[in-house]
């Protein structure tokens, strides 16, 4: 997570520096005619805005640079909690690339679309909705641990597969609902879990047929101690039940990813 923030801040800083350079070049070009009030009216607002942008970028760069020295300052967690509590971050992609970090800012999972970048870039959103979609679930060792597949159309079942592309869960969405609702089935049509949402889609849980809560997703809620690593206040968090199996964990990751994708889309 430290590298993520440093990368963003460096980009902001370099961009601000380029803007400042443009401002200086502009001033040099217009310098011979700056005696004219019309020239000042043109140059001054532009120059001031670019200078403000530059110092804003410098502030963020210095702020995030401080996180370099935080590598050893870890939140104390039990061993079974390291892969149970996550902050979910949306990476740039129209088909939603999602990364999952633990509270110490360590990347644990990433869910990546397989759609070619040119399709991702150029495809209109109203057409994208009807296309078949596929995502790969990977761990922090770049190993594939599962897949998420959605067929063409609006209400096509969502398949969640293991690393061997064997279906471990089939989500069937209830039609004509204002919120995303539905059940997860096994290959034998046994109900494995049900997705339950609040009215505003900010609090979602996946509940097993036996009543056990498998996971809970919240938007805009995060423990205060996590803010050391995650600067933005409005975060997506996912908490897994401490007794979830590896199969249930994949189902949770797949369903919550799909929920965010449908909500954002």
Coordinates of C-alpha atoms in Angstrom, one line a residue:
X1 CA 0.0 0.0 0.0
X2 CA 2.9 2.3 0.7
X3 CA 4.2 1.8 -2.9
X4 CA 0.7 2.5 -4.2
X5 CA 0.5 5.9 -2.5
X6 CA 4.1 6.8 -3.4
X7 CA 3.4 6.0 -7.0
X8 CA 0.3 8.2 -7.1
X9 CA 2.0 11.1 -5.3
X10 CA 5.0 11.0 -7.6
X11 CA 2.7 11.1 -10.6
X12 CA 0.9 14.1 -9.1
X13 CA 4.1 15.8 -8.3
X14 CA 5.6 15.3 -11.8
X15 CA 2.3 16.5 -13.3
X16 CA 2.4 19.6 -11.1
X17 CA 6.0 20.2 -12.1
X18 CA 5.1 20.0 -15.8
X19 CA 2.3 22.5 -15.3
X20 CA 4.7 24.9 -13.5
X21 CA 7.1 24.6 -16.4
X22 CA 4.3 25.4 -18.9
X23 CA 3.4 28.4 -16.7
X24 CA 7.0 29.6 -16.8
X25 CA 7.3 29.1 -20.6
X26 CA 4.0 31.0 -21.1
X27 CA 5.2 33.9 -19.0
X28 CA 8.4 34.1 -21.0
X29 CA 6.4 34.1 -24.3
X30 CA 4.1 36.9 -23.1
X31 CA 6.8 38.8 -21.2
X32 CA 7.5 41.4 -23.9
X33 CA 3.8 42.4 -23.9
X34 CA 3.1 42.2 -20.2
X35 CA 2.7 46.0 -20.1
X36 CA -0.7 45.5 -21.7
X37 CA -3.5 44.9 -19.2
X38 CA -5.2 42.5 -21.6
X39 CA -2.2 40.2 -21.5
X40 CA -2.2 40.3 -17.7
X41 CA -5.8 39.4 -17.7
X42 CA -5.0 36.3 -19.8
X43 CA -1.8 35.1 -18.1
X44 CA -2.4 35.9 -14.4
X45 CA -5.3 33.6 -13.6
X46 CA -3.6 30.7 -15.5
X47 CA -0.3 31.3 -13.7
X48 CA -1.9 31.4 -10.2
X49 CA -4.0 28.3 -10.7
X50 CA -0.9 26.3 -12.0
X51 CA 1.2 27.5 -9.0
X52 CA -1.5 26.4 -6.6
X53 CA -1.7 23.0 -8.3
X54 CA 2.1 22.6 -8.1
X55 CA 2.3 23.2 -4.3
X56 CA -0.7 21.0 -3.8
X57 CA 1.1 18.2 -5.6
X58 CA 4.2 18.9 -3.5
X59 CA 2.2 18.7 -0.3
X60 CA 0.8 15.3 -1.2
X61 CA 4.2 14.0 -2.3
X62 CA 5.8 14.9 1.0
X63 CA 2.8 13.5 2.9
X64 CA 2.9 10.1 1.3
X65 CA 6.7 10.0 1.3
X66 CA 6.4 9.8 5.1
X67 CA 4.8 6.4 4.7
X68 CA 8.2 5.0 3.7
X69 CA 9.2 4.9 7.3
X70 CA 6.0 3.1 8.4
X71 CA 6.9 -0.4 7.0
X72 CA 7.6 -1.8 10.5
X73 CA 4.6 -0.2 12.2
X74 CA 2.1 -3.0 11.8
X75 CA -1.3 -3.3 13.3
X76 CA -1.3 -6.2 15.7
X77 CA -3.4 -9.0 14.2
X78 CA -3.9 -12.7 15.0
X79 CA -2.7 -15.1 12.4
X80 CA -6.2 -16.0 11.3
X81 CA -7.2 -12.4 10.8
X82 CA -4.5 -11.6 8.2
X83 CA -6.6 -12.9 5.4
X84 CA -10.0 -12.2 6.9
X85 CA -10.2 -8.4 7.0
X86 CA -9.8 -6.4 3.8
X87 CA -10.0 -2.9 2.3
X88 CA -11.2 -3.2 -1.3
X89 CA -9.8 -0.7 -3.8
X90 CA -11.1 -0.1 -7.3
X91 CA -8.4 0.1 -9.9
X92 CA -8.9 1.9 -13.3
X93 CA -11.0 -0.3 -15.5
X94 CA -14.6 -0.1 -16.9
X95 CA -14.9 -3.9 -16.1
X96 CA -13.8 -3.3 -12.5
X97 CA -10.4 -4.4 -11.3
X98 CA -10.5 -4.9 -7.6
X99 CA -7.6 -5.3 -5.1
X100 CA -7.9 -6.5 -1.5
X101 CA -5.5 -5.3 1.1
X102 CA -5.3 -6.4 4.8
X103 CA -5.3 -3.7 7.5
X104 CA -1.5 -3.5 7.3
X105 CA -1.6 -2.4 3.7
X106 CA -0.4 -5.7 2.3
X107 CA -1.9 -6.9 -1.0
X108 CA -3.7 -10.3 -0.5
X109 CA -6.0 -10.7 -3.5
X110 CA -6.6 -9.1 -6.8
X111 CA -9.5 -9.6 -9.2
X112 CA -8.7 -8.7 -12.8
X113 CA -10.9 -8.6 -15.9
X114 CA -9.7 -10.6 -18.9
X115 CA -11.3 -8.1 -21.4
X116 CA -8.7 -6.7 -23.9
X117 CA -7.8 -3.1 -22.9
X118 CA -9.0 -1.7 -26.2
X119 CA -12.5 -3.1 -25.6
X120 CA -12.4 -1.8 -22.1
X121 CA -11.5 1.7 -23.3
X122 CA -13.8 2.0 -26.3
X123 CA -16.9 -0.1 -25.6
X124 CA -19.9 2.1 -24.6
X125 CA -21.3 1.3 -21.2
X126 CA -24.8 0.5 -22.5
X127 CA -23.3 -2.2 -24.7
X128 CA -20.8 -3.4 -22.1
X129 CA -23.7 -4.5 -19.8
X130 CA -24.8 -7.2 -22.3
X131 CA -21.4 -8.7 -23.0
X132 CA -20.1 -11.9 -21.4
X133 CA -17.6 -11.1 -18.7
X134 CA -14.7 -12.9 -17.0
X135 CA -12.4 -12.1 -14.1
X136 CA -9.4 -13.9 -12.7
X137 CA -9.0 -14.1 -8.9
X138 CA -5.3 -14.1 -7.9
X139 CA -3.3 -14.0 -4.7
X140 CA -0.3 -11.9 -3.8
X141 CA 2.0 -14.5 -5.4
X142 CA 0.4 -14.0 -8.8
X143 CA -1.2 -17.4 -8.6
X144 CA -4.7 -18.0 -10.0
X145 CA -7.0 -19.3 -7.3
X146 CA -10.4 -18.8 -9.0
X147 CA -12.5 -17.3 -11.8
X148 CA -15.7 -15.2 -12.0
X149 CA -17.8 -15.7 -15.2
X150 CA -20.9 -13.9 -16.3
X151 CA -22.7 -14.8 -19.5
X152 CA -24.3 -12.4 -22.1
X153 CA -27.4 -10.5 -21.1
X154 CA -28.8 -8.9 -18.0
X155 CA -29.8 -11.8 -15.7
X156 CA -27.3 -14.5 -16.8
X157 CA -26.2 -16.6 -13.8
X158 CA -22.8 -15.7 -12.3
X159 CA -20.4 -18.6 -12.1
X160 CA -17.7 -18.7 -9.4
X161 CA -15.0 -21.3 -10.2
X162 CA -11.9 -22.7 -8.5
X163 CA -8.4 -22.6 -10.0
X164 CA -9.3 -25.7 -12.1
X165 CA -12.3 -23.8 -13.5
X166 CA -14.7 -26.1 -11.7
X167 CA -17.9 -24.4 -10.7
X168 CA -18.2 -24.0 -6.9
X169 CA -21.0 -21.6 -6.8
X170 CA -23.8 -20.3 -9.1
X171 CA -25.4 -17.0 -8.3
X172 CA -28.9 -16.5 -9.7
X173 CA -30.1 -12.9 -9.4
X174 CA -33.8 -12.2 -8.7
X175 CA -35.3 -10.3 -11.6
X176 CA -36.9 -6.9 -11.5
X177 CA -35.5 -5.9 -8.1
X178 CA -34.3 -2.4 -7.2
X179 CA -31.4 -4.0 -5.2
X180 CA -29.2 -6.9 -6.1
X181 CA -30.8 -10.0 -4.5
X182 CA -30.5 -13.7 -5.2
X183 CA -29.1 -17.0 -4.0
X184 CA -25.9 -19.0 -4.6
X185 CA -26.4 -22.6 -5.6
X186 CA -24.2 -25.6 -5.9
X187 CA -24.0 -27.8 -9.0
X188 CA -26.8 -30.0 -7.5
X189 CA -29.1 -26.9 -7.1
X190 CA -28.5 -26.9 -3.3
X191 CA -28.8 -23.4 -1.8
X192 CA -25.4 -22.4 -0.4
X193 CA -26.0 -18.8 0.5
X194 CA -28.1 -15.7 0.0
X195 CA -27.1 -12.1 -0.5
X196 CA -28.8 -9.6 1.8
X197 CA -28.5 -5.9 1.3
X198 CA -29.8 -2.8 3.0
X199 CA -32.0 -0.2 1.3
X200 CA -29.0 2.0 0.3
X201 CA -26.6 -0.7 -0.8
X202 CA -23.9 0.3 1.7
X203 CA -24.2 -2.8 3.9
X204 CA -24.2 -6.2 2.4
X205 CA -23.8 -9.7 3.9
X206 CA -23.7 -13.1 2.4
X207 CA -25.6 -15.6 4.6
X208 CA -25.2 -19.3 4.4
X209 CA -28.3 -21.5 4.2
X210 CA -27.7 -22.6 7.8
X211 CA -27.8 -19.0 9.0
X212 CA -24.1 -18.4 9.3
X213 CA -22.9 -15.0 8.1
X214 CA -20.1 -15.8 5.6
X215 CA -18.9 -12.2 5.0
X216 CA -20.0 -8.6 5.4
X217 CA -19.2 -5.8 3.0
X218 CA -19.6 -2.1 4.0
X219 CA -19.0 1.1 2.1
X220 CA -17.8 4.2 3.9
X221 CA -16.9 2.4 7.1
X222 CA -13.5 1.6 8.4
X223 CA -11.8 1.2 11.8
X224 CA -9.8 4.3 12.8
X225 CA -6.5 2.3 13.2
X226 CA -6.6 1.4 9.6
X227 CA -6.4 5.0 8.5
X228 CA -2.6 4.8 8.9
X229 CA -2.4 3.0 5.7
X230 CA -5.6 4.0 3.9
X231 CA -5.8 7.8 3.6
X232 CA -9.2 8.2 2.0
X233 CA -12.1 8.1 4.4
X234 CA -14.7 6.5 2.1
X235 CA -13.4 2.9 1.8
X236 CA -14.9 -0.4 0.8
X237 CA -14.3 -3.0 3.6
X238 CA -14.9 -6.8 3.6
X239 CA -14.9 -8.9 6.7
X240 CA -14.9 -12.7 6.4
X241 CA -16.2 -15.0 9.0
X242 CA -13.3 -16.6 10.8
X243 CA -14.6 -20.1 10.0
X244 CA -15.1 -19.7 6.3
X245 CA -13.7 -22.4 4.1
X246 CA -11.5 -21.7 1.1
X247 CA -14.4 -22.5 -1.1
X248 CA -16.7 -20.0 0.8
X249 CA -13.9 -17.4 0.7
X250 CA -13.9 -17.6 -3.1
X251 CA -17.6 -17.3 -3.3
X252 CA -17.5 -14.2 -1.0
X253 CA -14.9 -12.5 -3.1
X254 CA -16.7 -13.3 -6.3
X255 CA -20.1 -12.1 -5.1
X256 CA -18.9 -8.9 -3.5
X257 CA -16.9 -8.1 -6.6
X258 CA -20.0 -8.6 -8.8
X259 CA -22.1 -6.6 -6.4
X260 CA -19.7 -3.6 -6.6
X261 CA -19.5 -4.0 -10.4
X262 CA -23.3 -3.9 -10.8
X263 CA -23.7 -1.0 -8.4
X264 CA -21.0 1.1 -10.0
X265 CA -22.1 0.2 -13.5

